[in-house]
């Protein structure tokens, strides 16, 4: 948590976000039942909590910009993004943050790199992402790369004759696990996983294998074999290690670095102070996003008070007003 003080500014106040919702066939009901998403969508597979992507833009839910699309607010106030993050100059954030409820297995898929996407997908971003496991049913797992080195011909043949699962590396998951899924890595979230996904602002997914499932229209869902074969990393993927992370203890809160890559930085904050508030503010370099994954609390500043609970997402503009935060909660803090 950046414990810095900054000059008071009228505009740079935090605000709650309201997500876009996705009803993919593998979704469930837990986001509505456990994460306070009062959204009339069934199944409720994903909520795009902080998104400026046109396929699922989030909206401002509090303050003077309430009801407006986040991208429109940032287009009008680019200073909210900060001086460091790469943006498209049109109010677009470089990151997208989601909740994912996998009641059933997701398809086996891969994402392109930035370079491939720029060339073959009309200048879009590729997709590197990280997963933070919120909950995992007993035995829940995910696909993380291949168990052995493959050739393009071997992978293509296995997709043709439905034997690809023999090559997929499955990893059992547990609450608190973190995975960095770099572009080119074959992957799939398994049934029984509740996950936060933090990613580049992209919606490019090349579906390789989908267990012969039918979509809502009664037809097999589209596969993208040719493009997947172009971008997939065919090398054996080492098993990921869940490292013991250093935890910085402070008066009223603690901080752990979960992941840092060239696209984003994610920390986990354990807030445990009901009476004494903790000072909080952002610097000029970057916005910060606070995603509450457990508990509740309050964020307070001049002329602003935001009560938050499990499932809520708060956007804190760069160079924010001086703030104080208190409560008993677990938060993910994402910045660039």
XYZ file of C-alpha atoms in Angstrom:
336
model
C 0.000 0.000 0.000
C 1.434 3.350 -1.008
C 1.415 5.352 2.195
C 2.119 8.762 0.705
C 0.534 12.123 1.142
C -0.296 14.354 -1.789
C -1.794 17.773 -2.354
C -5.552 17.899 -2.302
C -7.154 17.910 -5.734
C -10.804 18.396 -6.432
C -11.167 15.937 -9.280
C -8.953 12.989 -8.356
C -11.351 11.209 -6.034
C -11.947 7.447 -5.949
C -15.198 5.885 -7.103
C -16.902 2.506 -7.137
C -17.265 0.592 -10.386
C -20.179 -1.454 -11.709
C -19.178 -4.448 -13.862
C -20.192 -5.797 -17.228
C -21.520 -9.381 -17.045
C -20.917 -12.448 -19.238
C -23.227 -15.469 -19.472
C -20.816 -18.054 -20.909
C -22.160 -21.615 -20.780
C -19.675 -22.825 -18.167
C -20.635 -20.183 -15.566
C -22.485 -20.616 -12.279
C -24.345 -18.648 -9.611
C -21.713 -17.907 -6.957
C -20.943 -14.388 -8.087
C -24.539 -13.467 -7.393
C -24.874 -15.536 -4.211
C -21.491 -14.884 -2.553
C -19.994 -11.799 -4.180
C -23.032 -9.502 -4.117
C -23.478 -9.248 -7.875
C -27.125 -8.333 -8.286
C -27.141 -9.021 -12.001
C -29.997 -10.792 -13.775
C -27.778 -12.991 -15.942
C -27.798 -16.800 -15.877
C -25.340 -18.380 -15.828
C -23.206 -15.582 -14.435
C -19.772 -16.672 -15.624
C -17.711 -13.475 -15.455
C -17.975 -9.921 -14.218
C -15.577 -7.440 -15.822
C -14.993 -5.288 -12.762
C -12.554 -2.728 -14.140
C -12.750 -2.616 -17.916
C -12.508 -0.081 -20.689
C -12.679 -2.807 -23.339
C -15.570 -2.332 -25.811
C -16.642 -5.968 -25.381
C -17.495 -5.339 -21.726
C -17.095 -1.794 -20.389
C -17.567 -1.171 -16.689
C -19.384 1.908 -15.418
C -18.883 4.301 -12.550
C -21.229 3.525 -9.653
C -20.602 6.424 -7.236
C -19.646 10.068 -7.148
C -20.097 12.785 -9.743
C -19.509 10.413 -12.668
C -22.076 7.802 -11.560
C -23.696 6.043 -14.512
C -20.996 6.953 -17.021
C -18.769 4.411 -18.751
C -15.321 4.283 -17.198
C -13.711 4.750 -20.599
C -15.652 7.986 -21.155
C -14.563 9.367 -17.781
C -10.922 8.526 -18.498
C -11.146 10.009 -21.977
C -12.326 13.270 -20.427
C -9.793 13.033 -17.568
C -6.625 11.304 -18.831
C -4.818 12.545 -15.730
C -6.731 9.890 -13.778
C -4.674 7.191 -15.543
C -1.288 8.638 -14.658
C 1.965 9.290 -16.435
C 3.392 5.755 -16.523
C 0.857 3.259 -17.905
C 0.694 2.689 -21.654
C -2.695 3.676 -23.000
C -4.317 4.043 -26.367
C -4.851 7.771 -25.925
C -8.625 7.272 -25.977
C -9.274 6.586 -22.316
C -8.393 2.909 -22.488
C -6.689 1.261 -19.530
C -3.827 -1.180 -20.160
C -5.414 -3.758 -17.820
C -8.747 -5.544 -17.353
C -9.843 -7.145 -14.063
C -12.446 -9.930 -13.782
C -14.139 -12.321 -11.415
C -14.560 -15.790 -12.961
C -16.933 -18.482 -11.651
C -16.146 -21.786 -13.363
C -19.012 -24.127 -12.541
C -17.845 -26.266 -15.490
C -14.523 -26.647 -17.295
C -13.532 -23.799 -19.578
C -12.288 -24.582 -23.073
C -8.626 -25.363 -23.711
C -7.280 -22.144 -25.193
C -4.311 -19.905 -25.892
C -3.812 -16.161 -26.290
C -1.595 -14.350 -28.810
C 1.334 -12.074 -28.074
C 1.123 -8.330 -28.620
C 3.197 -8.670 -31.783
C 0.951 -11.339 -33.326
C -2.215 -9.453 -32.357
C -0.962 -6.201 -33.854
C -0.269 -7.939 -37.156
C -3.188 -10.358 -37.397
C -5.908 -8.780 -35.224
C -6.063 -5.203 -36.519
C -3.662 -3.698 -34.018
C -5.230 -5.140 -30.862
C -3.300 -6.104 -27.736
C -2.320 -9.679 -27.051
C -3.045 -11.232 -23.698
C -0.861 -12.109 -20.749
C -2.858 -12.688 -17.577
C -2.581 -13.786 -13.969
C -4.996 -15.853 -11.908
C -5.563 -15.514 -8.185
C -7.535 -18.456 -6.810
C -10.287 -17.280 -4.453
C -11.919 -20.668 -3.908
C -11.310 -24.186 -5.184
C -13.558 -27.212 -4.752
C -11.784 -30.387 -3.575
C -9.795 -31.756 -6.487
C -10.282 -28.679 -8.683
C -7.510 -28.145 -11.200
C -6.432 -26.109 -14.183
C -4.512 -26.748 -17.380
C -1.111 -25.076 -17.386
C 0.997 -25.786 -20.463
C 2.058 -29.120 -21.948
C 3.542 -32.118 -20.135
C 6.138 -32.663 -22.864
C 7.679 -30.975 -25.859
C 5.483 -31.205 -28.949
C 5.758 -30.438 -32.628
C 3.146 -28.487 -34.512
C 2.246 -31.674 -36.414
C 1.809 -33.667 -33.168
C -0.484 -31.053 -31.642
C -2.507 -30.661 -34.827
C -2.992 -34.436 -35.086
C -4.082 -34.709 -31.444
C -6.658 -31.970 -31.934
C -7.937 -33.740 -35.024
C -8.332 -37.144 -33.357
C -9.405 -35.901 -29.867
C -6.307 -37.100 -28.019
C -4.953 -33.684 -26.995
C -5.799 -34.204 -23.321
C -2.917 -36.675 -22.996
C -0.486 -33.777 -23.486
C -2.129 -31.244 -21.175
C -0.523 -30.568 -17.808
C -3.160 -30.439 -15.086
C -2.353 -28.756 -11.778
C -4.473 -29.083 -8.637
C -5.332 -25.669 -7.216
C -5.977 -24.250 -3.759
C -7.194 -20.996 -2.259
C -4.540 -18.296 -2.572
C -2.627 -19.853 -5.469
C -1.232 -17.493 -8.106
C -0.497 -18.333 -11.746
C 1.032 -16.126 -14.426
C -0.293 -17.212 -17.832
C 1.958 -15.671 -20.440
C 0.778 -15.307 -24.017
C 1.317 -18.530 -25.931
C 0.686 -20.773 -22.902
C -2.063 -23.357 -23.419
C -4.417 -23.177 -20.436
C -7.912 -23.807 -19.071
C -9.663 -23.133 -15.775
C -11.277 -26.248 -14.342
C -14.700 -26.731 -12.791
C -15.026 -25.656 -9.167
C -12.655 -22.691 -9.367
C -13.485 -19.123 -8.384
C -10.775 -16.851 -9.726
C -9.740 -13.227 -10.096
C -8.158 -12.663 -13.496
C -5.932 -9.653 -14.094
C -4.885 -9.273 -17.708
C -3.963 -7.036 -20.566
C -6.981 -5.202 -21.922
C -7.782 -7.750 -24.612
C -10.523 -10.198 -25.496
C -8.540 -12.325 -27.950
C -8.934 -16.028 -27.191
C -8.089 -18.862 -29.574
C -10.140 -21.885 -28.557
C -8.310 -25.147 -29.299
C -10.526 -27.817 -27.755
C -13.958 -27.675 -26.137
C -14.991 -31.254 -25.282
C -17.510 -31.215 -28.167
C -19.851 -28.951 -26.223
C -22.733 -27.180 -27.852
C -23.344 -23.472 -27.482
C -26.641 -21.827 -26.631
C -27.606 -22.083 -30.296
C -27.289 -25.863 -30.189
C -24.217 -25.857 -32.428
C -20.588 -26.679 -31.526
C -18.722 -23.627 -30.313
C -16.238 -22.127 -32.735
C -12.641 -23.325 -32.613
C -9.628 -21.318 -33.798
C -7.149 -24.093 -34.582
C -5.050 -22.370 -37.254
C -4.386 -19.256 -35.175
C -3.846 -21.321 -32.022
C -1.183 -23.374 -33.791
C 0.476 -20.150 -34.916
C 0.902 -18.748 -31.401
C 1.064 -21.702 -28.968
C 4.255 -22.459 -27.064
C 4.951 -26.138 -27.866
C 7.591 -26.621 -25.194
C 7.041 -28.540 -21.969
C 5.974 -26.128 -19.251
C 7.698 -26.534 -15.861
C 5.294 -27.057 -12.996
C 4.490 -23.726 -11.338
C 5.708 -23.196 -7.789
C 3.582 -21.501 -5.159
C 6.307 -19.590 -3.391
C 6.259 -18.365 0.188
C 5.737 -14.638 -0.264
C 7.296 -12.009 1.927
C 4.659 -10.270 4.001
C 5.268 -6.706 5.125
C 3.586 -6.041 8.446
C 2.387 -2.539 9.271
C 0.164 -0.979 11.899
C -3.332 -2.068 10.871
C -2.491 -3.862 7.627
C -0.057 -6.155 5.819
C 1.024 -6.337 2.166
C 2.249 -9.186 -0.049
C 3.428 -8.922 -3.646
C 1.556 -11.578 -5.647
C 2.819 -10.874 -9.164
C 4.696 -8.273 -11.133
C 5.240 -8.298 -14.875
C 5.647 -5.625 -17.539
C 1.860 -5.243 -17.785
C 0.727 -4.940 -14.142
C 1.628 -5.305 -10.482
C -0.718 -7.057 -8.046
C -0.494 -6.957 -4.264
C -2.670 -8.561 -1.599
C -3.581 -6.344 1.342
C -4.927 -7.687 4.633
C -6.649 -4.791 6.366
C -7.356 -5.201 10.086
C -8.220 -1.873 11.638
C -11.736 -0.846 12.609
C -11.001 2.162 14.805
C -7.727 3.574 13.510
C -7.617 4.456 9.812
C -4.629 3.898 7.542
C -3.437 6.759 5.312
C -3.649 5.994 1.605
C -3.110 7.869 -1.659
C -1.820 7.305 -5.186
C 1.124 9.060 -6.787
C 1.211 10.706 -10.214
C 2.588 7.677 -12.077
C -0.439 5.369 -12.017
C -4.026 4.762 -11.028
C -4.750 1.953 -8.558
C -7.638 -0.499 -8.448
C -8.801 -1.984 -5.140
C -10.786 -5.217 -5.438
C -12.360 -6.464 -2.214
C -12.291 -10.273 -2.151
C -13.344 -10.710 1.481
C -14.712 -8.676 4.370
C -15.636 -5.001 4.263
C -14.353 -1.519 4.982
C -14.544 2.192 4.264
C -12.430 4.542 2.142
C -12.651 8.167 3.257
C -11.386 11.470 1.889
C -12.457 15.067 1.464
C -16.130 15.037 0.400
C -16.029 11.293 -0.325
C -16.834 8.196 1.712
C -17.031 4.788 0.036
C -18.218 1.754 1.952
C -17.109 -1.463 0.304
C -17.653 -5.173 0.826
C -16.744 -8.499 -0.725
C -17.079 -8.226 -4.495
C -16.718 -4.432 -4.747
C -14.185 -2.713 -7.002
C -12.836 0.811 -6.467
C -10.930 2.914 -8.988
C -8.478 5.343 -7.382
C -7.200 7.929 -9.889
C -3.520 8.767 -10.114
C -2.354 11.605 -7.870
C -5.439 11.184 -5.726
C -6.597 13.262 -2.850
C -5.407 12.180 0.565
C -7.435 9.181 1.733
C -7.880 6.978 4.773
C -9.003 3.359 4.764
C -10.251 1.131 7.546
C -12.048 -2.168 8.001
C -11.430 -5.887 8.163
C -10.955 -7.126 4.643
C -8.738 -8.727 2.041
C -8.043 -6.530 -0.973
C -6.169 -6.972 -4.206
C -4.406 -3.805 -5.328
C -3.622 -3.593 -9.040
C -1.485 -0.912 -10.618
C 0.734 -0.393 -13.659
